[in-house]
Short mmCIF file of C-alpha atoms in Angstrom, two decimals:
data_model
loop_
_atom_site.label_atom_id
_atom_site.label_comp_id
_atom_site.label_asym_id
_atom_site.label_seq_id
_atom_site.Cartn_x
_atom_site.Cartn_y
_atom_site.Cartn_z
CA UNK A 12 -24.71 7.94 -9.73
CA UNK A 13 -22.43 9.93 -12.01
CA UNK A 14 -22.43 13.64 -11.36
CA UNK A 15 -22.50 15.71 -14.58
CA UNK A 16 -20.87 18.73 -12.99
CA UNK A 17 -17.61 16.99 -12.17
CA UNK A 18 -17.31 14.31 -14.82
CA UNK A 19 -16.33 16.23 -17.95
CA UNK A 20 -12.71 16.77 -17.01
CA UNK A 21 -12.51 13.23 -15.68
CA UNK A 22 -13.77 11.80 -18.98
CA UNK A 23 -11.22 13.78 -20.96
CA UNK A 24 -8.42 12.64 -18.71
CA UNK A 25 -9.57 9.01 -18.68
CA UNK A 26 -9.84 8.93 -22.49
CA UNK A 27 -6.29 10.21 -22.80
CA UNK A 28 -5.07 7.57 -20.37
CA UNK A 29 -6.99 4.81 -22.15
CA UNK A 30 -5.78 5.82 -25.58
CA UNK A 31 -2.29 5.72 -24.16
CA UNK A 32 -2.92 2.18 -23.00
CA UNK A 33 -4.24 1.06 -26.37
CA UNK A 34 -2.20 2.97 -28.89
CA UNK A 35 1.04 3.98 -27.19
CA UNK A 36 1.88 0.86 -25.22
CA UNK A 37 5.21 -0.54 -26.36
CA UNK A 38 4.23 -3.58 -28.46
CA UNK A 39 5.67 -7.02 -27.88
CA UNK A 40 8.27 -6.87 -30.61
CA UNK A 41 8.22 -10.53 -31.54
CA UNK A 42 4.71 -11.58 -30.50
CA UNK A 43 1.21 -10.46 -31.32
CA UNK A 44 -2.39 -11.20 -30.43
CA UNK A 45 -5.35 -10.54 -32.73
CA UNK A 46 -9.06 -11.17 -32.15
CA UNK A 47 -10.83 -14.14 -33.69
CA UNK A 48 -14.49 -13.87 -34.68
CA UNK A 49 -17.07 -16.61 -35.23
CA UNK A 50 -18.83 -16.15 -38.58
CA UNK A 51 -22.61 -15.92 -38.67
CA UNK A 52 -22.86 -19.29 -40.45
CA UNK A 53 -21.24 -20.90 -37.38
CA UNK A 54 -18.79 -22.66 -39.65
CA UNK A 55 -15.77 -20.37 -39.86
CA UNK A 56 -13.45 -18.44 -37.56
CA UNK A 57 -11.71 -15.45 -39.09
CA UNK A 58 -9.13 -12.76 -38.35
CA UNK A 59 -8.33 -9.37 -39.82
CA UNK A 60 -5.11 -9.17 -41.87
CA UNK A 61 -3.24 -6.52 -43.81
CA UNK A 62 -2.18 -7.61 -47.31
CA UNK A 63 -0.15 -4.83 -48.84
CA UNK A 64 -2.28 -1.76 -48.10
CA UNK A 65 -5.52 -3.74 -48.10
CA UNK A 66 -7.36 -5.00 -45.00
CA UNK A 67 -9.22 -8.29 -45.42
CA UNK A 68 -10.87 -10.98 -43.33
CA UNK A 69 -9.26 -14.41 -43.58
CA UNK A 70 -10.60 -17.76 -42.39
CA UNK A 71 -8.30 -19.65 -40.01
CA UNK A 72 -7.33 -23.16 -41.08
CA UNK A 73 -4.82 -25.41 -39.32
CA UNK A 74 -5.39 -28.26 -41.81
CA UNK A 75 -3.99 -26.36 -44.81
CA UNK A 76 -0.84 -24.32 -45.26
CA UNK A 77 -1.52 -21.80 -48.01
CA UNK A 78 -2.63 -18.19 -47.76
CA UNK A 79 -5.02 -17.37 -50.59
CA UNK A 80 -7.21 -14.34 -51.24
CA UNK A 81 -9.94 -13.54 -53.73
CA UNK A 82 -8.64 -11.12 -56.36
CA UNK A 83 -10.49 -8.53 -58.40
CA UNK A 84 -10.18 -10.85 -61.40
CA UNK A 85 -12.52 -13.38 -59.78
CA UNK A 86 -16.11 -12.91 -60.95
CA UNK A 87 -17.79 -16.15 -59.79
CA UNK A 88 -20.65 -15.84 -57.30
CA UNK A 89 -18.44 -17.02 -54.44
CA UNK A 90 -16.18 -14.02 -55.09
CA UNK A 91 -18.82 -11.45 -54.13
CA UNK A 92 -16.64 -10.39 -51.19
CA UNK A 93 -14.01 -7.70 -50.58
CA UNK A 94 -11.13 -8.46 -52.97
CA UNK A 95 -7.47 -7.72 -53.43
CA UNK A 96 -7.55 -5.00 -56.16
CA UNK A 97 -5.02 -5.85 -58.86
CA UNK A 98 -5.52 -2.44 -60.48
CA UNK A 99 -4.13 -0.72 -57.38
CA UNK A 100 -0.55 -1.68 -58.29
CA UNK A 101 0.62 -2.08 -54.71
CA UNK A 102 4.24 -0.91 -54.21
CA UNK A 103 4.92 -4.02 -52.07
CA UNK A 104 3.47 -6.49 -54.58
CA UNK A 105 6.02 -8.82 -56.21
CA UNK A 106 5.12 -10.84 -59.27
CA UNK A 107 6.16 -14.50 -59.37
CA UNK A 108 6.98 -15.81 -62.85
CA UNK A 109 4.94 -13.00 -64.42
CA UNK A 110 1.85 -14.30 -62.57
CA UNK A 111 2.13 -17.58 -64.49
CA UNK A 112 2.68 -19.91 -61.52
CA UNK A 113 -0.68 -21.62 -61.12
CA UNK A 114 -2.42 -22.25 -57.80
CA UNK A 115 -5.10 -24.85 -57.23
CA UNK A 116 -6.65 -25.95 -53.94
CA UNK A 117 -9.44 -28.46 -53.40
CA UNK A 118 -11.40 -29.14 -50.22
CA UNK A 119 -13.18 -32.15 -48.76
CA UNK A 120 -16.62 -30.73 -49.58
CA UNK A 121 -15.74 -30.71 -53.31
CA UNK A 122 -15.14 -26.97 -53.59
CA UNK A 123 -11.99 -25.62 -55.15
CA UNK A 124 -10.12 -22.41 -55.90
CA UNK A 125 -7.70 -21.57 -58.72
CA UNK A 126 -5.48 -18.61 -59.41
CA UNK A 127 -1.82 -17.61 -59.46
CA UNK A 128 1.04 -17.20 -57.00
CA UNK A 129 2.48 -13.81 -56.04
CA UNK A 130 4.22 -12.15 -53.10
CA UNK A 131 3.04 -9.31 -50.90
CA UNK A 132 3.62 -7.80 -47.47
CA UNK A 133 1.33 -9.53 -44.95
CA UNK A 134 0.54 -8.14 -41.49
CA UNK A 135 -1.27 -9.62 -38.51
CA UNK A 136 -1.32 -7.45 -35.42
CA UNK A 137 2.13 -5.92 -35.10
CA UNK A 138 3.94 -8.66 -37.07
CA UNK A 139 4.73 -8.20 -40.77
CA UNK A 140 6.28 -10.62 -43.23
CA UNK A 141 7.49 -8.79 -46.38
CA UNK A 142 7.24 -10.58 -49.72
CA UNK A 143 5.11 -13.39 -48.29
CA UNK A 144 4.12 -15.93 -50.93
CA UNK A 145 0.34 -16.19 -51.34
CA UNK A 146 -2.22 -16.99 -54.01
CA UNK A 147 -4.66 -14.65 -55.72
CA UNK A 148 -7.83 -16.46 -56.69
CA UNK A 149 -9.21 -15.86 -60.16
CA UNK A 150 -11.93 -18.49 -59.73
CA UNK A 151 -13.49 -19.92 -56.59
CA UNK A 152 -16.57 -21.82 -55.53
CA UNK A 153 -15.56 -21.72 -51.86
CA UNK A 154 -18.39 -19.77 -50.22
CA UNK A 155 -17.85 -17.67 -47.11
CA UNK A 156 -20.12 -15.39 -45.12
CA UNK A 157 -19.34 -12.18 -43.21
CA UNK A 158 -17.20 -10.74 -46.03
CA UNK A 159 -14.44 -13.28 -45.51
CA UNK A 160 -12.09 -13.06 -48.50
CA UNK A 161 -9.80 -16.07 -48.25
CA UNK A 162 -7.94 -18.54 -46.08
CA UNK A 163 -4.96 -18.22 -43.74
CA UNK A 164 -3.44 -21.72 -43.73
CA UNK A 165 -1.34 -22.44 -40.63
CA UNK A 166 -0.19 -25.97 -41.48
CA UNK A 167 3.29 -27.34 -42.17
CA UNK A 168 5.14 -26.32 -45.37
CA UNK A 169 4.98 -29.87 -46.75
CA UNK A 170 1.22 -29.37 -47.02
CA UNK A 171 1.61 -26.20 -49.10
CA UNK A 172 0.76 -26.19 -52.79
CA UNK A 173 2.43 -22.79 -53.16
CA UNK A 174 5.71 -23.95 -51.60
CA UNK A 175 5.84 -26.91 -53.98
CA UNK A 176 5.47 -24.73 -57.07
CA UNK A 177 7.49 -21.59 -56.23
CA UNK A 178 10.91 -20.89 -54.72
CA UNK A 179 11.28 -19.10 -51.38
CA UNK A 180 7.56 -19.60 -50.81
CA UNK A 181 7.33 -20.85 -47.23
CA UNK A 182 3.90 -20.35 -45.57
CA UNK A 183 3.26 -17.36 -43.31
CA UNK A 184 3.70 -18.91 -39.84
CA UNK A 185 6.58 -21.15 -40.91
CA UNK A 186 8.37 -18.14 -42.41
CA UNK A 187 8.33 -16.33 -39.06
CA UNK A 188 9.44 -19.45 -37.18
CA UNK A 189 12.26 -20.30 -39.55
CA UNK A 190 13.50 -16.71 -39.60
CA UNK A 191 13.49 -16.40 -35.80
CA UNK A 192 10.96 -13.58 -36.03
CA UNK A 193 8.91 -14.76 -33.05
CA UNK A 194 9.61 -14.85 -29.30
CA UNK A 195 8.92 -18.58 -29.55
CA UNK A 196 7.96 -20.55 -32.69
CA UNK A 197 4.32 -21.17 -31.82
CA UNK A 198 0.80 -19.86 -32.26
CA UNK A 199 -2.16 -20.20 -29.93
CA UNK A 200 -5.92 -20.32 -30.52
CA UNK A 201 -8.82 -19.40 -28.30
CA UNK A 202 -12.11 -20.16 -30.07
CA UNK A 203 -15.42 -18.95 -28.67
CA UNK A 204 -19.02 -18.68 -29.87
CA UNK A 205 -18.64 -14.93 -30.49
CA UNK A 206 -15.90 -12.40 -31.29
CA UNK A 207 -13.95 -12.81 -28.05
CA UNK A 208 -11.48 -15.42 -29.29
CA UNK A 209 -7.80 -14.77 -29.97
CA UNK A 210 -4.99 -15.87 -32.25
CA UNK A 211 -1.47 -15.31 -30.95
CA UNK A 212 1.88 -15.66 -32.66
CA UNK A 213 5.11 -16.01 -30.67
CA UNK A 214 3.42 -16.28 -27.27
CA UNK A 215 0.35 -17.68 -25.56
CA UNK A 216 -2.66 -15.63 -24.46
CA UNK A 217 -2.03 -14.85 -20.79
CA UNK A 218 -5.68 -13.94 -20.19
CA UNK A 219 -6.79 -17.47 -21.09
CA UNK A 220 -3.98 -19.68 -19.81
CA UNK A 221 -3.97 -19.05 -16.08
CA UNK A 222 -1.90 -22.08 -15.04
CA UNK A 223 0.66 -23.18 -17.62
CA UNK A 224 1.44 -26.37 -15.71
CA UNK A 225 -2.00 -27.69 -16.76
CA UNK A 226 -1.12 -27.66 -20.46
CA UNK A 227 -0.99 -31.22 -21.82
CA UNK A 228 1.77 -31.43 -24.45
CA UNK A 229 1.62 -34.02 -27.22
CA UNK A 230 4.17 -34.67 -29.92
CA UNK A 231 2.96 -34.15 -33.49
CA UNK A 232 3.02 -37.32 -35.61
CA UNK A 233 5.31 -37.38 -38.70
CA UNK A 234 4.25 -39.04 -41.95
CA UNK A 235 6.13 -41.15 -44.48
CA UNK A 236 6.74 -39.59 -47.92
CA UNK A 237 4.32 -39.73 -50.82
CA UNK A 238 5.89 -42.18 -53.26
CA UNK A 239 9.39 -40.95 -54.10
CA UNK A 240 8.80 -37.52 -52.56
CA UNK A 241 11.82 -37.96 -50.26
CA UNK A 242 13.77 -40.65 -48.41
CA UNK A 243 12.61 -39.69 -44.92
CA UNK A 244 9.46 -38.98 -42.98
CA UNK A 245 8.49 -35.43 -42.07
CA UNK A 246 5.69 -33.36 -40.58
CA UNK A 247 2.57 -32.89 -42.66
CA UNK A 248 -0.44 -32.17 -40.43
CA UNK A 249 -1.12 -31.01 -36.89
CA UNK A 250 -1.94 -34.61 -35.95
CA UNK A 251 -1.74 -36.40 -32.60
CA UNK A 252 -2.27 -39.88 -31.24
CA UNK A 253 -5.77 -40.32 -29.79
CA UNK A 254 -5.26 -42.70 -26.89
CA UNK A 255 -8.84 -43.27 -25.86
CA UNK A 256 -12.47 -42.20 -25.77
CA UNK A 257 -14.89 -42.62 -22.88
CA UNK A 258 -18.59 -42.09 -22.28
CA UNK A 259 -19.34 -41.28 -18.66
CA UNK A 260 -16.12 -43.06 -17.75
CA UNK A 261 -16.69 -46.20 -19.86
CA UNK A 262 -13.65 -46.51 -22.13
CA UNK A 263 -13.77 -47.11 -25.87
CA UNK A 264 -10.34 -48.05 -27.21
CA UNK A 265 -9.86 -46.59 -30.72
CA UNK A 266 -9.34 -49.10 -33.51
CA UNK A 267 -6.98 -47.61 -36.12
CA UNK A 268 -7.85 -48.20 -39.76
CA UNK A 269 -4.20 -48.84 -40.68
CA UNK A 270 -2.68 -50.37 -37.53
CA UNK A 271 0.46 -51.68 -39.23
CA UNK A 272 1.28 -48.33 -40.78
CA UNK A 273 0.42 -46.13 -37.75
CA UNK A 274 2.13 -48.14 -34.99
CA UNK A 275 -1.30 -49.41 -33.91
CA UNK A 276 -2.23 -45.81 -33.05
CA UNK A 277 -5.36 -43.89 -33.93
CA UNK A 278 -4.36 -40.55 -35.46
CA UNK A 279 -6.32 -37.35 -34.91
CA UNK A 280 -6.10 -34.11 -36.90
CA UNK A 281 -6.57 -30.87 -34.96
CA UNK A 282 -8.44 -28.70 -37.47
CA UNK A 283 -9.64 -25.20 -36.64
CA UNK A 284 -11.07 -24.95 -40.15
CA UNK A 285 -13.79 -27.55 -39.64
CA UNK A 286 -16.98 -27.06 -37.65
CA UNK A 287 -17.36 -30.61 -36.38
CA UNK A 288 -15.84 -33.73 -34.85
CA UNK A 289 -15.44 -36.76 -37.11
CA UNK A 290 -14.25 -40.29 -36.49
CA UNK A 291 -14.27 -43.73 -38.12
CA UNK A 292 -17.38 -45.90 -38.07
CA UNK A 293 -15.64 -48.57 -35.99
CA UNK A 294 -15.16 -46.06 -33.15
CA UNK A 295 -18.17 -43.77 -33.51
CA UNK A 296 -20.68 -46.64 -33.52
CA UNK A 297 -19.25 -47.99 -30.25
CA UNK A 298 -19.37 -44.53 -28.65
CA UNK A 299 -23.07 -44.11 -29.38
CA UNK A 300 -23.82 -47.67 -28.28
CA UNK A 301 -23.03 -46.43 -24.77
CA UNK A 302 -25.62 -43.62 -24.90
CA UNK A 303 -29.16 -44.76 -24.21
CA UNK A 304 -31.56 -43.90 -27.03
CA UNK A 305 -28.85 -43.05 -29.58
CA UNK A 306 -29.30 -44.23 -33.16
CA UNK A 307 -27.87 -43.73 -36.63
CA UNK A 308 -30.20 -41.56 -38.74
CA UNK A 309 -28.15 -40.78 -41.86
CA UNK A 310 -25.66 -43.33 -43.14
CA UNK A 311 -24.45 -40.98 -45.92
CA UNK A 312 -23.36 -38.38 -43.36
CA UNK A 313 -22.55 -40.77 -40.52
CA UNK A 314 -25.00 -38.84 -38.35
CA UNK A 315 -26.28 -40.12 -35.01
CA UNK A 316 -28.93 -38.62 -32.74
CA UNK A 317 -29.27 -38.85 -28.97
CA UNK A 318 -32.06 -37.80 -26.60
CA UNK A 319 -31.80 -34.05 -26.04
CA UNK A 320 -32.01 -34.62 -22.29
CA UNK A 321 -28.99 -36.92 -22.30
CA UNK A 322 -26.76 -36.74 -19.24
CA UNK A 323 -23.62 -38.23 -20.70
CA UNK A 324 -20.17 -36.75 -21.09
CA UNK A 325 -17.79 -37.76 -23.87
CA UNK A 326 -14.08 -37.55 -23.10
CA UNK A 327 -11.16 -37.78 -25.51
CA UNK A 328 -7.79 -38.80 -24.12
CA UNK A 329 -4.58 -37.24 -25.40
CA UNK A 330 -1.29 -37.96 -23.69
CA UNK A 331 -3.02 -39.64 -20.77
CA UNK A 332 -5.30 -36.68 -20.00
CA UNK A 333 -9.05 -36.68 -20.52
CA UNK A 334 -10.62 -33.68 -22.25
CA UNK A 335 -14.30 -33.80 -21.36
CA UNK A 336 -17.18 -32.58 -23.54
CA UNK A 337 -20.47 -31.75 -21.86
CA UNK A 338 -23.76 -32.14 -23.79
CA UNK A 339 -23.73 -28.46 -24.81
CA UNK A 340 -20.31 -29.08 -26.38
CA UNK A 341 -21.24 -32.07 -28.54
CA UNK A 342 -24.97 -31.62 -29.26
CA UNK A 343 -25.63 -29.96 -32.62
CA UNK A 344 -29.30 -29.24 -31.99
CA UNK A 345 -32.79 -30.79 -31.94
CA UNK A 346 -34.36 -32.08 -35.16
CA UNK A 347 -37.33 -29.90 -36.07
CA UNK A 348 -39.48 -32.93 -36.88
CA UNK A 349 -38.34 -34.81 -33.76
CA UNK A 350 -37.64 -32.10 -31.14
CA UNK A 351 -36.80 -34.57 -28.37
CA UNK A 352 -33.88 -35.98 -30.36
CA UNK A 353 -30.69 -34.01 -30.98
CA UNK A 354 -28.14 -34.45 -33.74
CA UNK A 355 -24.76 -35.04 -32.16
CA UNK A 356 -21.04 -35.04 -32.74
CA UNK A 357 -19.04 -37.05 -33.57
CA UNK A 358 -20.11 -37.97 -37.07
CA UNK A 359 -18.64 -41.03 -38.79
CA UNK A 360 -16.64 -40.90 -42.00
CA UNK A 361 -15.33 -43.59 -44.34
CA UNK A 362 -11.61 -44.37 -43.98
CA UNK A 363 -9.12 -41.80 -45.21
CA UNK A 364 -6.09 -43.12 -47.10
CA UNK A 365 -3.73 -40.89 -45.11
CA UNK A 366 -4.43 -42.90 -41.95
CA UNK A 367 -5.98 -39.98 -40.06
CA UNK A 368 -9.07 -41.49 -38.44
CA UNK A 369 -10.25 -38.56 -36.35
CA UNK A 370 -10.74 -34.86 -37.04
CA UNK A 371 -11.24 -32.45 -34.15
CA UNK A 372 -12.71 -29.10 -35.15
CA UNK A 373 -14.34 -26.22 -33.34
CA UNK A 374 -16.75 -28.16 -31.03
CA UNK A 375 -13.68 -29.69 -29.37
CA UNK A 376 -11.40 -26.67 -29.74
CA UNK A 377 -13.88 -24.41 -27.92
CA UNK A 378 -13.30 -26.55 -24.81
CA UNK A 379 -9.52 -25.99 -24.79
CA UNK A 380 -6.89 -23.39 -25.49
CA UNK A 381 -4.77 -25.00 -28.21
CA UNK A 382 -1.08 -24.22 -28.75
CA UNK A 383 0.83 -25.22 -31.89
CA UNK A 384 4.60 -25.31 -31.44
CA UNK A 385 6.46 -25.58 -34.76
CA UNK A 386 9.49 -27.37 -33.34
CA UNK A 387 13.16 -26.39 -33.46
CA UNK A 388 15.79 -27.87 -35.75
CA UNK A 389 17.86 -30.54 -33.93
CA UNK A 390 16.35 -29.55 -30.56
CA UNK A 391 12.61 -30.01 -30.31
CA UNK A 392 9.88 -31.80 -32.30
CA UNK A 393 6.61 -30.06 -33.15
CA UNK A 394 4.07 -30.31 -30.36
CA UNK A 395 0.48 -29.38 -29.60
CA UNK A 396 -0.48 -28.14 -26.17
CA UNK A 397 -4.06 -28.50 -24.93
CA UNK A 398 -5.15 -26.40 -21.97
CA UNK A 399 -8.59 -27.42 -20.62
CA UNK A 400 -11.00 -24.55 -20.08
CA UNK A 401 -13.17 -26.52 -17.64
CA UNK A 402 -12.51 -28.94 -14.82
CA UNK A 403 -12.64 -32.53 -16.10
CA UNK A 404 -14.45 -33.55 -12.91
CA UNK A 405 -17.15 -30.87 -13.19
CA UNK A 406 -20.74 -32.11 -12.66
CA UNK A 407 -22.69 -33.19 -15.74
CA UNK A 408 -24.90 -30.43 -17.10
CA UNK A 409 -28.55 -30.96 -16.08
CA UNK A 410 -31.11 -31.35 -18.90
CA UNK A 411 -32.76 -28.03 -18.05
CA UNK A 412 -29.49 -26.18 -18.60
CA UNK A 413 -28.89 -28.00 -21.88
CA UNK A 414 -32.41 -27.21 -23.10
CA UNK A 415 -32.02 -23.54 -22.19
CA UNK A 416 -28.70 -23.36 -24.04
CA UNK A 417 -30.08 -24.97 -27.21
CA UNK A 418 -33.06 -22.60 -27.17
CA UNK A 419 -30.90 -19.52 -26.67
CA UNK A 420 -28.53 -20.64 -29.41
CA UNK A 421 -31.38 -21.27 -31.89
CA UNK A 422 -29.83 -24.65 -32.60
CA UNK A 423 -32.83 -26.46 -34.11
CA UNK A 424 -31.91 -28.37 -37.28
CA UNK A 425 -34.52 -28.38 -40.03
CA UNK A 426 -34.94 -32.10 -40.61
CA UNK A 427 -37.25 -35.00 -39.89
CA UNK A 428 -35.60 -38.24 -38.84
CA UNK A 429 -36.32 -41.67 -40.34
CA UNK A 430 -38.72 -43.78 -38.28
CA UNK A 431 -36.75 -46.97 -38.82
CA UNK A 432 -33.36 -48.23 -37.72
CA UNK A 433 -30.40 -47.95 -40.07
CA UNK A 434 -27.60 -50.52 -40.11
CA UNK A 435 -24.08 -49.28 -39.47
CA UNK A 436 -22.16 -49.19 -42.79
CA UNK A 437 -18.96 -51.13 -43.35
CA UNK A 438 -17.08 -48.91 -45.82
CA UNK A 439 -14.24 -50.18 -47.97
CA UNK A 440 -10.74 -49.28 -46.84
CA UNK A 441 -8.64 -47.63 -49.59
CA UNK A 442 -4.98 -48.33 -50.15
CA UNK A 443 -2.66 -46.49 -47.77
CA UNK A 444 -1.34 -43.41 -49.55
CA UNK A 445 2.18 -43.13 -48.11
CA UNK A 446 5.38 -44.96 -49.00
CA UNK A 447 5.59 -47.60 -46.29
CA UNK A 448 9.16 -48.53 -47.24
CA UNK A 449 10.15 -45.31 -45.46
CA UNK A 450 8.73 -45.63 -41.93
CA UNK A 451 7.39 -42.61 -40.09
CA UNK A 452 9.84 -42.11 -37.24
CA UNK A 453 8.54 -41.64 -33.71
CA UNK A 454 10.18 -40.90 -30.39
CA UNK A 455 10.68 -37.19 -29.96
CA UNK A 456 13.85 -36.70 -32.00
CA UNK A 457 13.81 -33.38 -33.86
CA UNK A 458 14.99 -33.37 -37.49
CA UNK A 459 17.96 -31.30 -38.62
CA UNK A 460 15.96 -29.01 -40.89
CA UNK A 461 12.48 -27.90 -41.84
CA UNK A 462 11.49 -26.56 -38.42
CA UNK A 463 12.27 -23.29 -36.62
CA UNK A 464 15.82 -21.96 -36.59
CA UNK A 465 18.09 -23.63 -34.03
CA UNK A 466 18.89 -20.23 -32.53
CA UNK A 467 15.82 -20.77 -30.32
CA UNK A 468 16.34 -22.37 -26.91
CA UNK A 469 14.10 -25.43 -26.57
CA UNK A 470 11.45 -25.25 -23.83
CA UNK A 471 9.17 -28.12 -24.80
CA UNK A 472 11.26 -31.25 -24.98
CA UNK A 473 8.90 -34.17 -25.49
CA UNK A 474 9.57 -35.57 -22.04
CA UNK A 475 10.29 -32.41 -20.06
CA UNK A 476 8.06 -29.59 -21.26
CA UNK A 477 8.75 -26.36 -19.37
CA UNK A 478 5.59 -24.49 -20.29
CA UNK A 479 6.07 -22.06 -17.42
CA UNK A 480 8.92 -20.49 -19.40
CA UNK A 481 6.78 -19.81 -22.46
CA UNK A 482 6.24 -16.13 -23.28
CA UNK A 483 2.72 -14.80 -22.76
CA UNK A 484 0.96 -11.80 -24.23
CA UNK A 485 -2.16 -9.94 -23.12
CA UNK A 486 -4.62 -8.22 -25.48
CA UNK A 487 -4.69 -4.43 -25.16
CA UNK A 488 -7.83 -3.19 -23.41
CA UNK A 489 -10.47 -1.36 -25.41
CA UNK A 490 -12.37 -0.06 -22.41
CA UNK A 491 -11.50 0.99 -18.88
CA UNK A 492 -13.40 2.09 -15.79
CA UNK A 493 -12.06 5.07 -13.86
CA UNK A 494 -13.16 6.12 -10.38
CA UNK A 495 -12.39 9.82 -9.94
CA UNK A 496 -12.77 12.12 -6.95
CA UNK A 497 -13.33 15.82 -7.55
CA UNK A 498 -12.19 18.71 -5.37
CA UNK A 499 -15.44 18.56 -3.38
CA UNK A 500 -14.89 14.93 -2.46
CA UNK A 501 -17.55 13.60 -4.83
CA UNK A 502 -16.83 10.24 -6.42
CA UNK A 503 -17.39 9.90 -10.13
CA UNK A 504 -17.32 6.63 -12.07
CA UNK A 505 -16.57 6.90 -15.78
CA UNK A 506 -16.25 4.19 -18.42
CA UNK A 507 -14.19 5.16 -21.45
CA UNK A 508 -13.79 3.36 -24.74
CA UNK A 509 -10.73 3.85 -26.91
CA UNK A 510 -11.25 5.50 -30.24
CA UNK A 511 -11.24 3.06 -33.15
CA UNK A 512 -9.75 3.60 -36.55
CA UNK A 513 -11.83 2.35 -39.45
CA UNK A 514 -11.13 1.09 -42.93
CA UNK A 515 -13.10 -0.29 -45.84
CA UNK A 516 -12.35 -3.96 -46.44
CA UNK A 517 -10.62 -4.52 -49.76
CA UNK A 518 -9.92 -0.83 -50.42
CA UNK A 519 -6.40 0.56 -49.85
CA UNK A 520 -6.28 3.56 -47.53
CA UNK A 521 -6.62 6.78 -49.49
CA UNK A 522 -7.37 5.04 -52.79
CA UNK A 523 -10.33 5.71 -55.02
CA UNK A 524 -11.68 2.70 -56.84
CA UNK A 525 -11.52 4.31 -60.28
CA UNK A 526 -7.91 3.19 -60.48
CA UNK A 527 -6.28 6.36 -59.15
CA UNK A 528 -3.10 6.06 -57.12
CA UNK A 529 -3.23 6.79 -53.35
CA UNK A 530 -3.78 10.38 -52.33
CA UNK A 531 -0.96 12.20 -50.60
CA UNK A 532 -0.69 11.31 -46.93
CA UNK A 533 -2.30 7.88 -47.23
CA UNK A 534 0.95 6.10 -46.50
CA UNK A 535 1.54 2.52 -45.39
CA UNK A 536 3.13 3.88 -42.24
CA UNK A 537 -0.15 5.52 -41.33
CA UNK A 538 -2.05 2.33 -42.07
CA UNK A 539 0.37 0.23 -40.02
CA UNK A 540 0.07 2.65 -37.13
CA UNK A 541 -3.63 1.97 -36.74
CA UNK A 542 -3.63 -1.71 -37.62
CA UNK A 543 -3.29 -2.93 -34.03
CA UNK A 544 -6.32 -0.85 -33.09
CA UNK A 545 -8.23 -2.04 -36.16
CA UNK A 546 -7.59 -5.61 -35.15
CA UNK A 547 -9.63 -5.08 -32.00
CA UNK A 548 -12.17 -2.65 -33.34
CA UNK A 549 -13.12 -3.49 -36.90
CA UNK A 550 -14.18 -7.12 -36.72
#
């Protein structure tokens, strides 16, 4: 029991020590770690970023490369979120072509965003990129929850619409890698079902990766050019070769949609911006044929159901290693009209003309720590590291545990299933979109340009990855427990929480929204000084 008479001084001292830990610790100069939160719609993961003097929440997306933010000029219903205020006249804002360079992005669900390209100082954690090219949306029908104001694309520059329409407009992560701004040209993602995830740049999260030798490294697949785009292949997406799938140990060999163009390999996109797992009908139907009681219930969505008390694991094999999903990983939830049947991942999709058959989003990524290494010019190809968060040989979850999880997660899906069997569709395969006269090279050879600066020393050669040499970073603590002994020998336990700075999303520090300039003292230096604390306290 804590004794009031001797704890006051101890609390003061412990708070000073804790604030020293959180605010005065020497930062990792070329690495940072910021928290990742799961939005209330269970679709999006987001981080807190500084754009000029404005703090905004941005959705993480590894399947796009552009950074775009809703601006104050956007009045559509989807723009009812904190916005970048154009009337503020940020001192670090740089106009591109008098704001006449158009931006347009479209997404698989049919939504799109339009606006113009500009440049601004962008900060995540303790890393800042001045004059970072980004887009300010003037119209959007991309709907977010939780006051998320835009997208932080972490894909390759070739995927960037901004980079193709403006000069010196490399995406955020690629800019840091190509300029040698990071301890190592990589970022890492820990995705959870709450706000305890992390995004690191320059290093891996040392609190998640406990044994670096267990990271499975896979080379990213290059793609041929679009038409006459270039005369060589290059990196487009964070895509890997999916070597196999198994259900309780029974193997399903993937059947690629374009075997001649993809070296008879099934390609898989690692996409933190999607909330599901998707595959082609020819694979997904065979997976569910191995689960007793499974059936197709929606041929427009490619949705299967399985008994909610299923005791099957589904494993995906990358690089010869199985990454196992338990029922609580792949079950979406019970159908309200048929509570004994659960909707399940993966869903099936018609063929995609880019040859990517599989898409692995958050249900898979929550089971691993994923590391995205940008590659090094002439030295090292881009690679993805997957660190399993559970033992692949762990026992199968019992039905009672699965049922308890689904109930606690309020996972019931409001639908009634058809009471008849649906045939598996046989969709038409579109023409392959890339120029097949320029083959996509394979084999681990790094290109001469387009990746991180060659001043880096390569650690992840395709055949001899030395993950133990990778830099690691640890999030600063926000709470600490102190056990103090007073002069009388009484033991006092005190838990202290670091003080948290606060800001208003979309409003520059010290600025009034009537268009006035910042008040004296509301400097960027002051804002930057608290940003690392905000990152852990304002999500």
